[in-house]
Amino acid sequence: MKKLIKLSLVVLSVFALTSTAHSYEQDNQEANDKMIFLSHCSNYGQGVSFAFQSCVNRNFDAIKRELNNSFYMYCSNIGSDVSFSYTSCIRNNFNTVERDLQNGVYLQYCSNFGRELDYFYISCVNSNFRSIERYINRQ
């Protein structure tokens, strides 16, 4: 009889631990589902690389999904030089993010000087994405 009681206690303990572990795993997965992970965008070559453009647009798409489908423009550079319309498009999207987050996050004004994307512009864009990511993930 004592062996049966001990065996029952062991079975109940294992069941309780398994149930608790499953619940913890489920809670942890739900927390990760609410996280946003934005890519670091790098430019390759002269002008604006397709990789940089794609990365920026993917990040804005991820933000759009997280913020309930706000309107963000698709930004593309025309020609071999950096166009003002391209950098303006990115700036407008960052302004929209600030409005959507009700000015809860401060984003830098990113300026590019010259015919190519300069290091400071790329760093500024990536810094803004990191700020957005941190702000959303704290919510």
PDB file of C-alpha atoms in Angstrom:
ATOM      1  CA  MET A   1       0.000   0.000   0.000  1.00  0.00           C
ATOM      2  CA  LYS A   2       2.827   2.390   0.907  1.00  0.00           C
ATOM      3  CA  LYS A   3       4.535   1.586  -2.387  1.00  0.00           C
ATOM      4  CA  LEU A   4       1.313   2.399  -4.250  1.00  0.00           C
ATOM      5  CA  ILE A   5       1.009   5.748  -2.455  1.00  0.00           C
ATOM      6  CA  LYS A   6       4.659   6.581  -3.185  1.00  0.00           C
ATOM      7  CA  LEU A   7       4.219   5.593  -6.818  1.00  0.00           C
ATOM      8  CA  SER A   8       1.089   7.769  -7.044  1.00  0.00           C
ATOM      9  CA  LEU A   9       2.988  10.707  -5.556  1.00  0.00           C
ATOM     10  CA  VAL A  10       5.809  10.244  -8.060  1.00  0.00           C
ATOM     11  CA  VAL A  11       3.365  10.090 -10.967  1.00  0.00           C
ATOM     12  CA  LEU A  12       1.550  13.209  -9.721  1.00  0.00           C
ATOM     13  CA  SER A  13       4.872  15.030  -9.268  1.00  0.00           C
ATOM     14  CA  VAL A  14       5.983  14.170 -12.798  1.00  0.00           C
ATOM     15  CA  PHE A  15       2.609  15.264 -14.168  1.00  0.00           C
ATOM     16  CA  ALA A  16       2.791  18.553 -12.224  1.00  0.00           C
ATOM     17  CA  LEU A  17       6.334  19.254 -13.446  1.00  0.00           C
ATOM     18  CA  THR A  18       5.423  18.452 -17.046  1.00  0.00           C
ATOM     19  CA  SER A  19       2.336  20.627 -16.854  1.00  0.00           C
ATOM     20  CA  THR A  20       4.299  23.505 -15.320  1.00  0.00           C
ATOM     21  CA  ALA A  21       7.074  23.191 -17.915  1.00  0.00           C
ATOM     22  CA  HIS A  22       4.528  23.182 -20.742  1.00  0.00           C
ATOM     23  CA  SER A  23       2.783  26.240 -19.290  1.00  0.00           C
ATOM     24  CA  TYR A  24       6.129  28.057 -18.913  1.00  0.00           C
ATOM     25  CA  GLU A  25       7.083  27.163 -22.483  1.00  0.00           C
ATOM     26  CA  GLN A  26       3.721  28.387 -23.782  1.00  0.00           C
ATOM     27  CA  ASP A  27       3.997  31.682 -21.837  1.00  0.00           C
ATOM     28  CA  ASN A  28       7.546  32.150 -23.090  1.00  0.00           C
ATOM     29  CA  GLN A  29       6.451  31.486 -26.681  1.00  0.00           C
ATOM     30  CA  GLU A  30       3.618  34.020 -26.376  1.00  0.00           C
ATOM     31  CA  ALA A  31       6.105  36.612 -25.100  1.00  0.00           C
ATOM     32  CA  ASN A  32       8.407  35.901 -28.057  1.00  0.00           C
ATOM     33  CA  ASP A  33       5.479  36.200 -30.473  1.00  0.00           C
ATOM     34  CA  LYS A  34       5.006  39.771 -29.299  1.00  0.00           C
ATOM     35  CA  MET A  35       8.664  40.630 -29.899  1.00  0.00           C
ATOM     36  CA  ILE A  36       9.809  42.423 -33.022  1.00  0.00           C
ATOM     37  CA  PHE A  37      13.241  41.830 -34.538  1.00  0.00           C
ATOM     38  CA  LEU A  38      14.413  44.349 -37.114  1.00  0.00           C
ATOM     39  CA  SER A  39      17.359  43.657 -39.389  1.00  0.00           C
ATOM     40  CA  HIS A  40      20.573  45.649 -39.491  1.00  0.00           C
ATOM     41  CA  CYS A  41      20.748  47.147 -42.976  1.00  0.00           C
ATOM     42  CA  SER A  42      24.035  47.375 -44.863  1.00  0.00           C
ATOM     43  CA  ASN A  43      24.767  49.000 -48.199  1.00  0.00           C
ATOM     44  CA  TYR A  44      26.999  47.257 -50.732  1.00  0.00           C
ATOM     45  CA  GLY A  45      28.743  49.056 -53.566  1.00  0.00           C
ATOM     46  CA  GLN A  46      28.043  52.507 -54.906  1.00  0.00           C
ATOM     47  CA  GLY A  47      24.719  54.294 -54.805  1.00  0.00           C
ATOM     48  CA  VAL A  48      21.936  52.442 -53.001  1.00  0.00           C
ATOM     49  CA  SER A  49      22.183  48.673 -53.139  1.00  0.00           C
ATOM     50  CA  PHE A  50      19.148  46.494 -53.648  1.00  0.00           C
ATOM     51  CA  ALA A  51      20.077  44.758 -50.357  1.00  0.00           C
ATOM     52  CA  PHE A  52      19.804  48.033 -48.425  1.00  0.00           C
ATOM     53  CA  GLN A  53      16.510  48.968 -50.053  1.00  0.00           C
ATOM     54  CA  SER A  54      15.046  45.518 -49.366  1.00  0.00           C
ATOM     55  CA  CYS A  55      16.202  45.533 -45.765  1.00  0.00           C
ATOM     56  CA  VAL A  56      14.710  48.963 -45.054  1.00  0.00           C
ATOM     57  CA  ASN A  57      11.388  48.001 -46.642  1.00  0.00           C
ATOM     58  CA  ARG A  58      11.274  44.663 -44.760  1.00  0.00           C
ATOM     59  CA  ASN A  59      11.849  46.495 -41.488  1.00  0.00           C
ATOM     60  CA  PHE A  60       9.042  48.944 -42.228  1.00  0.00           C
ATOM     61  CA  ASP A  61       6.786  45.998 -43.145  1.00  0.00           C
ATOM     62  CA  ALA A  62       7.553  44.361 -39.778  1.00  0.00           C
ATOM     63  CA  ILE A  63       6.777  47.623 -37.981  1.00  0.00           C
ATOM     64  CA  LYS A  64       3.567  47.963 -40.001  1.00  0.00           C
ATOM     65  CA  ARG A  65       2.381  44.502 -38.910  1.00  0.00           C
ATOM     66  CA  GLU A  66       3.259  45.227 -35.294  1.00  0.00           C
ATOM     67  CA  LEU A  67       1.483  48.596 -35.269  1.00  0.00           C
ATOM     68  CA  ASN A  68      -1.755  47.328 -36.788  1.00  0.00           C
ATOM     69  CA  ASN A  69      -1.184  48.088 -40.443  1.00  0.00           C
ATOM     70  CA  SER A  70      -0.362  51.772 -40.421  1.00  0.00           C
ATOM     71  CA  PHE A  71       0.501  53.137 -43.839  1.00  0.00           C
ATOM     72  CA  TYR A  72       4.206  53.119 -44.675  1.00  0.00           C
ATOM     73  CA  MET A  73       5.439  53.941 -48.143  1.00  0.00           C
ATOM     74  CA  TYR A  74       7.571  51.511 -50.118  1.00  0.00           C
ATOM     75  CA  CYS A  75      10.878  53.324 -50.631  1.00  0.00           C
ATOM     76  CA  SER A  76      12.957  52.728 -53.741  1.00  0.00           C
ATOM     77  CA  ASN A  77      15.878  54.623 -55.190  1.00  0.00           C
ATOM     78  CA  ILE A  78      15.821  55.478 -58.867  1.00  0.00           C
ATOM     79  CA  GLY A  79      19.146  55.767 -60.687  1.00  0.00           C
ATOM     80  CA  SER A  80      22.713  55.126 -59.629  1.00  0.00           C
ATOM     81  CA  ASP A  81      22.969  58.106 -57.273  1.00  0.00           C
ATOM     82  CA  VAL A  82      21.119  58.494 -53.989  1.00  0.00           C
ATOM     83  CA  SER A  83      17.924  60.356 -54.773  1.00  0.00           C
ATOM     84  CA  PHE A  84      16.408  62.905 -52.430  1.00  0.00           C
ATOM     85  CA  SER A  85      13.027  61.214 -52.875  1.00  0.00           C
ATOM     86  CA  TYR A  86      14.464  57.969 -51.477  1.00  0.00           C
ATOM     87  CA  THR A  87      15.861  59.523 -48.307  1.00  0.00           C
ATOM     88  CA  SER A  88      12.672  61.597 -47.953  1.00  0.00           C
ATOM     89  CA  CYS A  89      10.558  58.444 -48.182  1.00  0.00           C
ATOM     90  CA  ILE A  90      12.533  56.844 -45.358  1.00  0.00           C
ATOM     91  CA  ARG A  91      12.241  60.055 -43.294  1.00  0.00           C
ATOM     92  CA  ASN A  92       8.459  60.157 -43.871  1.00  0.00           C
ATOM     93  CA  ASN A  93       8.150  56.557 -42.714  1.00  0.00           C
ATOM     94  CA  PHE A  94      10.119  57.350 -39.549  1.00  0.00           C
ATOM     95  CA  ASN A  95       7.818  60.346 -38.947  1.00  0.00           C
ATOM     96  CA  THR A  96       4.812  58.028 -39.304  1.00  0.00           C
ATOM     97  CA  VAL A  97       6.333  55.611 -36.773  1.00  0.00           C
ATOM     98  CA  GLU A  98       6.802  58.465 -34.294  1.00  0.00           C
ATOM     99  CA  ARG A  99       3.157  59.464 -34.723  1.00  0.00           C
ATOM    100  CA  ASP A 100       1.965  55.864 -34.419  1.00  0.00           C
ATOM    101  CA  LEU A 101       3.937  55.474 -31.198  1.00  0.00           C
ATOM    102  CA  GLN A 102       2.469  58.765 -29.977  1.00  0.00           C
ATOM    103  CA  ASN A 103       5.904  60.362 -29.703  1.00  0.00           C
ATOM    104  CA  GLY A 104       6.962  57.696 -27.199  1.00  0.00           C
ATOM    105  CA  VAL A 105      10.204  57.229 -29.091  1.00  0.00           C
ATOM    106  CA  TYR A 106      12.598  59.868 -30.396  1.00  0.00           C
ATOM    107  CA  LEU A 107      14.027  59.144 -33.831  1.00  0.00           C
ATOM    108  CA  GLN A 108      16.981  60.953 -35.312  1.00  0.00           C
ATOM    109  CA  TYR A 109      16.670  63.029 -38.462  1.00  0.00           C
ATOM    110  CA  CYS A 110      18.854  61.187 -40.969  1.00  0.00           C
ATOM    111  CA  SER A 111      20.576  63.214 -43.680  1.00  0.00           C
ATOM    112  CA  ASN A 112      22.697  61.959 -46.524  1.00  0.00           C
ATOM    113  CA  PHE A 113      25.239  64.148 -48.270  1.00  0.00           C
ATOM    114  CA  GLY A 114      26.687  63.204 -51.609  1.00  0.00           C
ATOM    115  CA  ARG A 115      25.931  60.793 -54.397  1.00  0.00           C
ATOM    116  CA  GLU A 116      26.349  57.630 -52.309  1.00  0.00           C
ATOM    117  CA  LEU A 117      24.847  56.500 -49.040  1.00  0.00           C
ATOM    118  CA  ASP A 118      27.328  57.660 -46.458  1.00  0.00           C
ATOM    119  CA  TYR A 119      28.273  55.809 -43.295  1.00  0.00           C
ATOM    120  CA  PHE A 120      26.510  58.327 -41.053  1.00  0.00           C
ATOM    121  CA  TYR A 121      23.212  58.004 -42.904  1.00  0.00           C
ATOM    122  CA  ILE A 122      23.275  54.210 -42.730  1.00  0.00           C
ATOM    123  CA  SER A 123      24.184  54.363 -39.023  1.00  0.00           C
ATOM    124  CA  CYS A 124      21.359  56.819 -38.366  1.00  0.00           C
ATOM    125  CA  VAL A 125      18.783  54.612 -40.122  1.00  0.00           C
ATOM    126  CA  ASN A 126      19.941  51.532 -38.199  1.00  0.00           C
ATOM    127  CA  SER A 127      19.940  53.472 -34.931  1.00  0.00           C
ATOM    128  CA  ASN A 128      16.340  54.499 -35.547  1.00  0.00           C
ATOM    129  CA  PHE A 129      15.363  50.888 -36.232  1.00  0.00           C
ATOM    130  CA  ARG A 130      17.050  49.811 -32.962  1.00  0.00           C
ATOM    131  CA  SER A 131      15.150  52.531 -31.051  1.00  0.00           C
ATOM    132  CA  ILE A 132      11.843  51.393 -32.559  1.00  0.00           C
ATOM    133  CA  GLU A 133      12.620  47.759 -31.801  1.00  0.00           C
ATOM    134  CA  ARG A 134      13.489  48.505 -28.155  1.00  0.00           C
ATOM    135  CA  TYR A 135      10.394  50.672 -27.668  1.00  0.00           C
ATOM    136  CA  ILE A 136       7.974  48.127 -29.142  1.00  0.00           C
ATOM    137  CA  ASN A 137       9.532  45.210 -27.256  1.00  0.00           C
ATOM    138  CA  ARG A 138       9.188  47.059 -23.931  1.00  0.00           C
ATOM    139  CA  GLN A 139       5.436  47.461 -24.473  1.00  0.00           C
TER     140      GLN A 139
END
